[in-house]
Coordinates of C-alpha atoms in Angstrom, one line a residue:
Chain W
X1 CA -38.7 -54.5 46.6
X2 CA -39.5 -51.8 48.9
X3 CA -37.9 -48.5 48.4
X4 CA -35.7 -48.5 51.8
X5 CA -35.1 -52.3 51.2
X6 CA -33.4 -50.8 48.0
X7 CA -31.7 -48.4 49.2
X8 CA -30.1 -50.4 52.8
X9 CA -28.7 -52.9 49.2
X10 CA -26.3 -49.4 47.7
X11 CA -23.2 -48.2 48.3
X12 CA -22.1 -44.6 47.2
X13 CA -18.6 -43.3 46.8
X14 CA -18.7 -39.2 46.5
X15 CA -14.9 -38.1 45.7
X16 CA -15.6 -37.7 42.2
X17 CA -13.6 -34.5 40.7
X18 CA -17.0 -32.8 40.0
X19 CA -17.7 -32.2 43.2
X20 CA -17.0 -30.2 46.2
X21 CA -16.3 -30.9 49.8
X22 CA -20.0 -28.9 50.9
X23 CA -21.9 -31.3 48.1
X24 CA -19.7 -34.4 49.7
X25 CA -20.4 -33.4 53.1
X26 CA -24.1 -33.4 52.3
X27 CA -24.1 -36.7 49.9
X28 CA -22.4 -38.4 53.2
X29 CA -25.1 -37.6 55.9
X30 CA -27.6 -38.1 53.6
X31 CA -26.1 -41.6 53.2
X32 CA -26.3 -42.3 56.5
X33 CA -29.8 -40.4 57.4
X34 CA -31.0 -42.8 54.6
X35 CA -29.3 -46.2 55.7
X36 CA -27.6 -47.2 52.4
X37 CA -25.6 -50.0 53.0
X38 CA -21.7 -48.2 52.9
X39 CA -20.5 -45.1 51.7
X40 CA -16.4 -45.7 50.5
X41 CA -14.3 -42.6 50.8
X42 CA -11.0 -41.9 49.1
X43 CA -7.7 -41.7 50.4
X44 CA -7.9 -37.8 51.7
X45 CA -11.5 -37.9 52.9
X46 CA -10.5 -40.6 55.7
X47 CA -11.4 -37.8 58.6
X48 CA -14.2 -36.2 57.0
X49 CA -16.3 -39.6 56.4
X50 CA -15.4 -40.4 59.9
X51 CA -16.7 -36.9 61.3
X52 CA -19.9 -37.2 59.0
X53 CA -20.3 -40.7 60.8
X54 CA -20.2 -39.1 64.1
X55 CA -23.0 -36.9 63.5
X56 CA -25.4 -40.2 62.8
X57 CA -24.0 -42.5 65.5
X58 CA -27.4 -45.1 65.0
X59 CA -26.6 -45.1 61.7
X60 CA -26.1 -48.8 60.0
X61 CA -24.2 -47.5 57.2
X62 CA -20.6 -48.7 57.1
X63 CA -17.9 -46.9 56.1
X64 CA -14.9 -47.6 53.7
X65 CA -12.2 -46.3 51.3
X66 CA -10.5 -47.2 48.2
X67 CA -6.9 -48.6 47.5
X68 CA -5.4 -47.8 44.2
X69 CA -8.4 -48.2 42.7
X70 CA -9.5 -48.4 39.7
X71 CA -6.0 -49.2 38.1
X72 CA -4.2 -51.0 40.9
X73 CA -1.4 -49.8 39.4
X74 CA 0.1 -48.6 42.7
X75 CA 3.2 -50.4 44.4
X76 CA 2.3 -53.1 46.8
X77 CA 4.3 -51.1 49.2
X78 CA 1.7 -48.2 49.0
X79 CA -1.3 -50.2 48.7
X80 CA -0.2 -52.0 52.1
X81 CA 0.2 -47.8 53.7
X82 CA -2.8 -47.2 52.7
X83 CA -4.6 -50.5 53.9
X84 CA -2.9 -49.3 57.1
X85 CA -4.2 -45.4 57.1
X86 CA -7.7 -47.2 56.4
X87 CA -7.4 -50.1 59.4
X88 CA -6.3 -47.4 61.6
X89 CA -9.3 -44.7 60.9
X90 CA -11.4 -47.4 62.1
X91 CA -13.2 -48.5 58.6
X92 CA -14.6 -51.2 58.2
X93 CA -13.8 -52.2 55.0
X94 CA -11.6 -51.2 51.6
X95 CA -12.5 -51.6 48.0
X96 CA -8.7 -52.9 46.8
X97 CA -7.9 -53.0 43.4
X98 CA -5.8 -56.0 42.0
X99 CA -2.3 -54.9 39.6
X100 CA -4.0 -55.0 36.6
X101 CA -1.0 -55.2 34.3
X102 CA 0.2 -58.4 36.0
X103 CA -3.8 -60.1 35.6
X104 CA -4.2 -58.8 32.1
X105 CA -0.8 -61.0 31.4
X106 CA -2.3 -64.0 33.3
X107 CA 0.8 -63.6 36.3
X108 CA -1.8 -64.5 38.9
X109 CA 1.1 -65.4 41.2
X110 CA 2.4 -61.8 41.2
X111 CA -1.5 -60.9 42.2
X112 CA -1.5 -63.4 45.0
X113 CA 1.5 -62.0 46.3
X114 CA 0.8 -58.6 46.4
X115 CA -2.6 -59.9 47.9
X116 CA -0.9 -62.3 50.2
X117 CA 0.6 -59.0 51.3
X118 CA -2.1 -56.7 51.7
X119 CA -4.1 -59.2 53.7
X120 CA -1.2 -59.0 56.1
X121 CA -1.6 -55.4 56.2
X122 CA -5.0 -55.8 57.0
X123 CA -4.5 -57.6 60.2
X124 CA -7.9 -59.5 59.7
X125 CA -9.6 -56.2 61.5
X126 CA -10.9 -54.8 57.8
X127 CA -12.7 -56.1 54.7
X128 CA -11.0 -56.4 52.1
X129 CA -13.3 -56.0 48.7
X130 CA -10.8 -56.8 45.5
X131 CA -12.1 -55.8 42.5
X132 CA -12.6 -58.1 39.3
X133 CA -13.0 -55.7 36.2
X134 CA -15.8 -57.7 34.8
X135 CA -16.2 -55.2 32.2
X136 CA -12.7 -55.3 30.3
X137 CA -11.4 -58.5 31.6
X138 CA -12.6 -62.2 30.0
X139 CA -14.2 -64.5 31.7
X140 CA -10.8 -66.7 31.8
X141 CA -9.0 -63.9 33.7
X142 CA -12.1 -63.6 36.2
X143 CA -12.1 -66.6 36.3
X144 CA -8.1 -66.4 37.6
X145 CA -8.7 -63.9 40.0
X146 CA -11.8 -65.3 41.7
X147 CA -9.4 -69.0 42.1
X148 CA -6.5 -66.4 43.6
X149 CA -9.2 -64.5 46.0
X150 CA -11.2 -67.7 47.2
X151 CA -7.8 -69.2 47.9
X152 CA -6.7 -66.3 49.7
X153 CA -10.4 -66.9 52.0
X154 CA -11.2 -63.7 50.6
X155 CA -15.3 -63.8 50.5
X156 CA -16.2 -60.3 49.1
X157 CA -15.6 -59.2 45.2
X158 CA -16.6 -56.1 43.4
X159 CA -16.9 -56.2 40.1
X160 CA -16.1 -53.3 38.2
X161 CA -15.5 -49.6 38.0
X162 CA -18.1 -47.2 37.2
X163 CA -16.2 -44.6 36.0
X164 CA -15.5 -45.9 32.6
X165 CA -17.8 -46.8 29.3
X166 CA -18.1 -50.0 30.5
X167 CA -21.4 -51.7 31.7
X168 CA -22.1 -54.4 33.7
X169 CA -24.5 -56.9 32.1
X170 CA -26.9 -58.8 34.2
X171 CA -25.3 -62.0 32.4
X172 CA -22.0 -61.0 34.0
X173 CA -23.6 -61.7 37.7
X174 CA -25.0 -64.9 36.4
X175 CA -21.6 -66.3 35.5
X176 CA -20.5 -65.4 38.8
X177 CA -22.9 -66.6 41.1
X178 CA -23.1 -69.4 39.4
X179 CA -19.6 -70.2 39.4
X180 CA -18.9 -68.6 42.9
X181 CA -21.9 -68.9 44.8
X182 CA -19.8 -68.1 48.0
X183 CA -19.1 -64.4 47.3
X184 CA -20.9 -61.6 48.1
X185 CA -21.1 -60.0 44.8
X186 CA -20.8 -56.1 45.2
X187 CA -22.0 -54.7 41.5
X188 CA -20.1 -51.5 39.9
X189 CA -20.3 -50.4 36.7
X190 CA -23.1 -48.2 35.2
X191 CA -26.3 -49.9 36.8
X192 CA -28.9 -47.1 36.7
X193 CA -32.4 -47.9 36.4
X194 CA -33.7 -49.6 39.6
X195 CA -35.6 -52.3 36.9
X196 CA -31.8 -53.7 36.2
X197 CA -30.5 -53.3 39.7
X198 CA -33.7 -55.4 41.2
X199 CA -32.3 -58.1 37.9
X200 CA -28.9 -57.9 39.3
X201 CA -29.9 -59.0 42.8
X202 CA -32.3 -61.9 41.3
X203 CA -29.6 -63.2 39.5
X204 CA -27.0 -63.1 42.7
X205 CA -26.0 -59.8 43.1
X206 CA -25.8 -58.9 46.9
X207 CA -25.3 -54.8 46.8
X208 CA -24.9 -52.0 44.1
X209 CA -22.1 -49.6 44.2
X210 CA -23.7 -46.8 42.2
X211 CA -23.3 -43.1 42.2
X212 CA -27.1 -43.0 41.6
X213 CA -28.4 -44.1 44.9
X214 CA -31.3 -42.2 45.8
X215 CA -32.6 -42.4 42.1
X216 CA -32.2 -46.4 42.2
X217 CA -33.8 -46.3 45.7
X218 CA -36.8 -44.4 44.0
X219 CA -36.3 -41.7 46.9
X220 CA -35.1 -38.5 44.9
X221 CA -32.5 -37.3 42.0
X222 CA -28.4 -37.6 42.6
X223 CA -25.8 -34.8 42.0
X224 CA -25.1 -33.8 38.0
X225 CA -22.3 -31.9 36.7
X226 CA -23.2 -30.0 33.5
X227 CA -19.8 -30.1 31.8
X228 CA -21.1 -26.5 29.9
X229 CA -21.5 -24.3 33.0
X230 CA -19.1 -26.4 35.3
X231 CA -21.8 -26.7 38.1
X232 CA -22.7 -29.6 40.1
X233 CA -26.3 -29.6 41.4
X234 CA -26.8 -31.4 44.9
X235 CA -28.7 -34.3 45.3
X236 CA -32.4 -34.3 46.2
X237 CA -35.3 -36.1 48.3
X238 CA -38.6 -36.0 46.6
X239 CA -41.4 -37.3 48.6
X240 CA -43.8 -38.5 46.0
X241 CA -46.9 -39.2 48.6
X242 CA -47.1 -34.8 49.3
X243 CA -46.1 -33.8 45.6
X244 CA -49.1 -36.5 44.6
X245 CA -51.8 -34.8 47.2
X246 CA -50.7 -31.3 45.7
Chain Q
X1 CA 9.0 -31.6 10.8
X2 CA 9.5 -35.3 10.9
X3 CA 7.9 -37.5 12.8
X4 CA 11.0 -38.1 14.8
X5 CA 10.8 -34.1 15.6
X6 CA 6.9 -34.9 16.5
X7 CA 8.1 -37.7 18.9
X8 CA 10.1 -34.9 20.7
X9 CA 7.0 -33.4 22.3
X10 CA 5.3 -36.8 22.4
X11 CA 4.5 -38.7 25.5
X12 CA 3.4 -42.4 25.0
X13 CA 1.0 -44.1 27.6
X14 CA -0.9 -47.1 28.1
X15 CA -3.1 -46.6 31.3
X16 CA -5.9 -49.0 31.2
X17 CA -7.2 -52.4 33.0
X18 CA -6.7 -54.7 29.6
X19 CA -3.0 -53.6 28.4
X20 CA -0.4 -56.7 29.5
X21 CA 3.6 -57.1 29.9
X22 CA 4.1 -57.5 26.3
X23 CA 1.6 -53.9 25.5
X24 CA 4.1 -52.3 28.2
X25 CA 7.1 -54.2 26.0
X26 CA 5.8 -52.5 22.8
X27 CA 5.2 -49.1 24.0
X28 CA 8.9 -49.0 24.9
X29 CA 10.1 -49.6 21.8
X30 CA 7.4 -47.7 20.2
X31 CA 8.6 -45.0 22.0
X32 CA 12.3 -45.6 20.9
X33 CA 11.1 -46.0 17.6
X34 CA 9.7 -42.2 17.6
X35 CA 11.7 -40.7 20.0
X36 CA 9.2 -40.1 22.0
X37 CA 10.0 -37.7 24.9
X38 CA 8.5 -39.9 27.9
X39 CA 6.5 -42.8 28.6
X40 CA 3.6 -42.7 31.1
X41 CA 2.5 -45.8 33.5
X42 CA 1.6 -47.2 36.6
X43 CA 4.3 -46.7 39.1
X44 CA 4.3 -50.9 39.7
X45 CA 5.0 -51.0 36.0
X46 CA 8.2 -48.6 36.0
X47 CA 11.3 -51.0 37.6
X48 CA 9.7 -53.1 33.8
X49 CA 9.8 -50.1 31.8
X50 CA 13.4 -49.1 33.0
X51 CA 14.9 -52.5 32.7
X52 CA 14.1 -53.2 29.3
X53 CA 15.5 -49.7 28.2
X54 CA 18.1 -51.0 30.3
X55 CA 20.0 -47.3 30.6
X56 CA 20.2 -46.9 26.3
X57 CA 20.7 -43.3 26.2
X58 CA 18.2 -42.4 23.7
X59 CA 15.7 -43.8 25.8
X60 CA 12.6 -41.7 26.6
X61 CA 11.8 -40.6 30.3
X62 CA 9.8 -43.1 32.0
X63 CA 7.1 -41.2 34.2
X64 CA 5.2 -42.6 36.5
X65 CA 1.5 -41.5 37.3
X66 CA 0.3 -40.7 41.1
X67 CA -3.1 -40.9 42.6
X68 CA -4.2 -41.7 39.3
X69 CA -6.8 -41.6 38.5
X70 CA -8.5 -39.5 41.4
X71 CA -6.2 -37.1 42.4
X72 CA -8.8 -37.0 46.3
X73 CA -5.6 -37.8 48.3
X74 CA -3.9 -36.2 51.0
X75 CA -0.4 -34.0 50.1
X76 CA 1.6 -36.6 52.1
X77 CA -0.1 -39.6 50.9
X78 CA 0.4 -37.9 47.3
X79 CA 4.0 -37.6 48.5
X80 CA 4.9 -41.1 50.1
X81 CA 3.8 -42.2 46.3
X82 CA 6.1 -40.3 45.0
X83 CA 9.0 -41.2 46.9
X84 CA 8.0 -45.0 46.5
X85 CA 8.0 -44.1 42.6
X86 CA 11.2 -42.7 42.6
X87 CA 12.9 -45.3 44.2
X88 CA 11.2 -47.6 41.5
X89 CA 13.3 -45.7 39.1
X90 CA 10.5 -43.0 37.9
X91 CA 12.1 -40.3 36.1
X92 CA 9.2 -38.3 35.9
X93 CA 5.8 -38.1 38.0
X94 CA 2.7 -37.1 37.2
X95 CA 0.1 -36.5 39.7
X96 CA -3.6 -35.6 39.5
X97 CA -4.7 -32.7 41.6
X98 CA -6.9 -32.8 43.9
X99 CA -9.5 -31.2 42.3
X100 CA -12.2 -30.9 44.9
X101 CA -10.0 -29.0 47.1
X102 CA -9.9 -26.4 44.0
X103 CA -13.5 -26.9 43.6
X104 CA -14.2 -25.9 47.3
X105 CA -11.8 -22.9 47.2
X106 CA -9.1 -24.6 50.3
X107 CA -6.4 -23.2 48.1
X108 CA -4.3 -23.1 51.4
X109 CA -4.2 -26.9 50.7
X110 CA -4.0 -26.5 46.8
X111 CA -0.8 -24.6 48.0
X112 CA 0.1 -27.7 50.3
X113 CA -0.3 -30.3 47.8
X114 CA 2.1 -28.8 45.2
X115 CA 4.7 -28.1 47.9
X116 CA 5.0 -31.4 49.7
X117 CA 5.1 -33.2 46.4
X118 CA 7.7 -30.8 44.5
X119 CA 9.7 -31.6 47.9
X120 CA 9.3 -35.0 47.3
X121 CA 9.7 -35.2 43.9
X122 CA 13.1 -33.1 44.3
X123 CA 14.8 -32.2 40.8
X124 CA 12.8 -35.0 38.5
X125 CA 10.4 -32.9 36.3
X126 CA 6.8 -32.8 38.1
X127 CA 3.6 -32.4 36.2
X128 CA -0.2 -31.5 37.6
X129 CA -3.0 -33.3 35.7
X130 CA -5.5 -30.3 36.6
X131 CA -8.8 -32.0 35.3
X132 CA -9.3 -29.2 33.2
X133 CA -13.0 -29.9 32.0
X134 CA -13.9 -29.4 36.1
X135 CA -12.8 -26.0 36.4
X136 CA -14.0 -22.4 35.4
X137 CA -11.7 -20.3 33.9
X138 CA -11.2 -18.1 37.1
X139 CA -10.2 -21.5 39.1
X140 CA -7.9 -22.9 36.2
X141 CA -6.1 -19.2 36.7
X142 CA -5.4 -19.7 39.8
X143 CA -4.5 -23.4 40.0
X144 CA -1.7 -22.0 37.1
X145 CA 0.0 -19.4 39.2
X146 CA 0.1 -21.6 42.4
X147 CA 2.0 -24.0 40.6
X148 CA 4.0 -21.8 38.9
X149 CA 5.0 -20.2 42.3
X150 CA 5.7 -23.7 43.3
X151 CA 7.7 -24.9 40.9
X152 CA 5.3 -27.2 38.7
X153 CA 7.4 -28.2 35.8
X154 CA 4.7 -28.7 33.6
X155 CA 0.3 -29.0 33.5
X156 CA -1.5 -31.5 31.9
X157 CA -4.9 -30.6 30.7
X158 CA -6.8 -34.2 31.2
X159 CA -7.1 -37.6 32.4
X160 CA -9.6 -38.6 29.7
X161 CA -11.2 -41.3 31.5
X162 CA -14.4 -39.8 32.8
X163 CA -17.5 -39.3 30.5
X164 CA -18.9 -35.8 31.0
X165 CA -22.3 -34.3 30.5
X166 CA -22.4 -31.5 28.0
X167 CA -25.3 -30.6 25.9
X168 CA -27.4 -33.0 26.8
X169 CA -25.2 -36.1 25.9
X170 CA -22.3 -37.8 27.5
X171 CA -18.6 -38.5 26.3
X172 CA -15.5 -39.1 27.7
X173 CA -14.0 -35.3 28.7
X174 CA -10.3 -34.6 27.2
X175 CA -8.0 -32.0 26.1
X176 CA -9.5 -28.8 24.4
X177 CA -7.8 -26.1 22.7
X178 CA -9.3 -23.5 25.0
X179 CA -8.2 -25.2 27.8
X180 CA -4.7 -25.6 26.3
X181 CA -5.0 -21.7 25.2
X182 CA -6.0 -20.4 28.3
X183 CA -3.1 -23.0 30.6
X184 CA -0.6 -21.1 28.5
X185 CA -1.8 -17.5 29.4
X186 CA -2.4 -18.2 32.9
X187 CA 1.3 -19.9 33.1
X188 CA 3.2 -17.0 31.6
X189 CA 5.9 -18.6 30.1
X190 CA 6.6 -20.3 33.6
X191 CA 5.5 -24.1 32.9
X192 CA 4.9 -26.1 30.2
X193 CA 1.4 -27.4 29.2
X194 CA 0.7 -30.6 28.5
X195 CA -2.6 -32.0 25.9
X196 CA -4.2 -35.0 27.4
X197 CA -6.9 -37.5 26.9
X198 CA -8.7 -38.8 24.4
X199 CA -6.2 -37.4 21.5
X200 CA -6.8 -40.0 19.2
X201 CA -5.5 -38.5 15.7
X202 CA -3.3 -36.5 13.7
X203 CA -5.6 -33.4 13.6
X204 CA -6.4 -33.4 17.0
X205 CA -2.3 -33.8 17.8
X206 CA -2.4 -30.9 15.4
X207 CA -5.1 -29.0 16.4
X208 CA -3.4 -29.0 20.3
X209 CA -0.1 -28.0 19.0
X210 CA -1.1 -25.6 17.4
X211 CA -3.4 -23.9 20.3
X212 CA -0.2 -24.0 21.8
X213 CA 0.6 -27.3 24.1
X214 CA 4.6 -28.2 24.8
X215 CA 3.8 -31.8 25.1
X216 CA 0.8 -34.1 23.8
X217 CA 0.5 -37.2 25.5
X218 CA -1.5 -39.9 24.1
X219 CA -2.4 -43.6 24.3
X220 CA -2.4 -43.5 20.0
X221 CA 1.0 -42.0 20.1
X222 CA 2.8 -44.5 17.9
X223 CA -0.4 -44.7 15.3
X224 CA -0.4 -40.8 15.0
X225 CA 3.2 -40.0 14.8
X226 CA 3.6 -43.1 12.2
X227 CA 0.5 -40.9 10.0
X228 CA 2.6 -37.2 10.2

């Protein structure tokens, strides 16, 4: 896989609390410069990521933001608000969590009514991207979710969070192309070495959701917080083909 | 002290994708059990919470979290949550700051954020998770006296959640004594600080006591206070 083949396959997310709203400024546009596939935005960067956008109008990158996520622990009243706030800043797609509680306990009908309600809330102009929790869910409530979702006609799933010590396994995607061959499979959780993404999309995986985009796109070195000092470094380009003629 | 006096300043949660209806059920009574102070969880889990303490009066303070885990919302989208957690029955609410704001110096909308949502959270006791491990001492200073000038009830030091690099290897980044020592000073007697995440024993319950913290809230709270 080429390197800009990789990198049109990620989707970065900067509102991590290690950052600031100069290094999120320049993680966006250099999202877009570079043509990843979407960057997803949190609920108070909804006019920033749309002003970033302007700046890079033949850019192909799409533009999100996430709903209660990772937890879905919110009310279905505020998840539908915020579906709203999303449809109405024009992006194109939101990265929903499920209520967790209520799918740990197996109550899928209390998830496909709080679904039932956000699809409504969604007005069919937005993608809706619910998550699956791969990492700490078993396969039986996966399983439950993806019947609720394909049920719903939902056709997009993400499968983790990658803020936690989970990791997504390679066998996890294989499970669930296998089993759900008609969703796009959006991978999150701690894939970062470009050897396992290029795994993940031979065994179904359609994009990577990955806070280590321009490493994994073998084009430079991501943003690192350095929990002694308390600074975060900005990402970098490296071109390889000048530093290998010096 | 017993460990009914421990339970006092103890907060019990359970904030994770695996925990079910009947982990929610136990850490009710857990909290009974102990006396626990409050109970942390997801604001679609409190209308449960509050109906099976179903109005005892020893019951512990049900608290609901906002823009939990990321705190990167807008004041009035912090505050609609809270107002749709009150009128779930939320008793407390604890929100996560918006850290980048602090990170980028807009403490105009630091200032904001604590003032729409102590509006919104009118007299219920509001607490700040300030992400402690993000900021330098200078910024942790100042994030104290805005929200004492606002009216913060109390600060909690962590979410616990997100693994940090330090030293040159990664773990999940919780309450520290220094952090607790230093919330204290910078609060001058006009909040109360909260230890949080990853407090996962009896020495470290101690330890953050001891540097000073009002409250320690934990996800082990029944397994500690049952070992003091």
């Amino acid at each position: 896989m080429y390197d800009r083949e990789a990198a049109a396959r990620l989707i970065s997310s900067p509102f991590t609390s290690n950052l600031d709203n100069a290094l999120i400024e320049r993680e966006l546009a250099d999202g877009f410069r570079a043509g990843i596939r979407a960057q997803i935005c949190a609920p108070g960067q909804l006019e920033l990521i749309r002003r970033v956008k302007e700046r890079f109008p033949d850019s192909k990158t799409r533009i999100g933001m996430v709903v209660s996520y990772p937890y879905g622990g919110m009310t279905t009243r505020v998840k539908c608000e915020l579906v709203r706030q999303a449809r109405e800043a024009g992006m194109d797609e939101v990265d929903i969590a499920p209520n967790v509680t209520a799918a740990a306990s197996q109550d899928y009908a209390a998830v496909e009514e709080e679904m039932c309600r956000i699809i409504e809330a969604a007005r069919g102009e937005i993608r809706l991207v619910p998550m699956l929790w791969m990492v700490k869910f078993s396969f039986e409530t996966v399983d439950g979710l993806c019947r609720v979702y394909k049920r719903l006609g939902i056709d997009s799933v993400k499968t983790s969070a990658g803020i936690h010590f989970g990791e997504m396994l390679v066998e996890h995607i294989e499970w669930l192309h296998r089993n759900y061959p008609e969703f796009c499979i959006e991978v999150a959780g701690r894939t970062r070495q470009r050897e396992k993404a290029e795994a993940m999309f031979r065994a179904g995986a359609s994009f990577i959701h990955t806070g280590s985009w321009r490493k994994l796109s073998g084009i430079g070195t991501d943003p690192a917080f350095d929990g002694a000092t308390k600074e975060c470094s900005a990402g970098k380009f490296t071109n390889y083909l000048q530093e290998a003629g010096k | 002290m017993t460990n009914k006096n421990y339970g006092r300043v103890t907060g019990g949660r359970i904030m994770e994708a695996y925990y079910d209806y009947p982990h929610l059920t136990n850490l009710v009574y857990e909290a009974l059990d102990y006396g626990m102070e409050s109970i942390q969880v997801f604001p679609n889990q409190v209308r449960r919470a509050k109906e099976l303490l179903d109005g005892r009066p020893d019951a512990p303070a049900v608290c609901a979290v906002i823009a939990y885990p990321h705190g990167t919302f807008l004041p009035e989208q912090k505050a609609y949550e809270i107002e749709d957690a009150v009128q779930e029955g939320a008793d407390q609410l604890e929100v996560v700051l918006n850290v980048v704001n602090v990170r980028s110096g807009d403490w105009a909308q630091v200032e904001r954020e604590f003032a729409l949502c102590r509006q919104a959270a009118g007299a219920r006791t509001l607490k700040f998770i300030v992400e402690a491990e993000y900021l330098k001492p200078e910024m942790l200073k100042r994030v104290c006296g805005l929200a004492a000038a606002a009216g913060i009830d109390r600060l909690c030091t962590s979410i616990g959640v997100y693994p940090i690099a330090k030293d040159g290897a990664e773990a999940a980044a919780g309450a520290e004594a220094e952090d607790v020592r230093l919330m204290k000073e910078y609060s001058g007697g006009k909040m109360k600080t909260v230890a949080m995440g990853c407090i996962d024993s009896p020495e470290r319950f101690m330890e953050l006591l001891n540097a000073g913290a009002d409250y320690i809230c934990t996800e082990f709270a029944a397994q500690i206070l049952k070992k003091l």
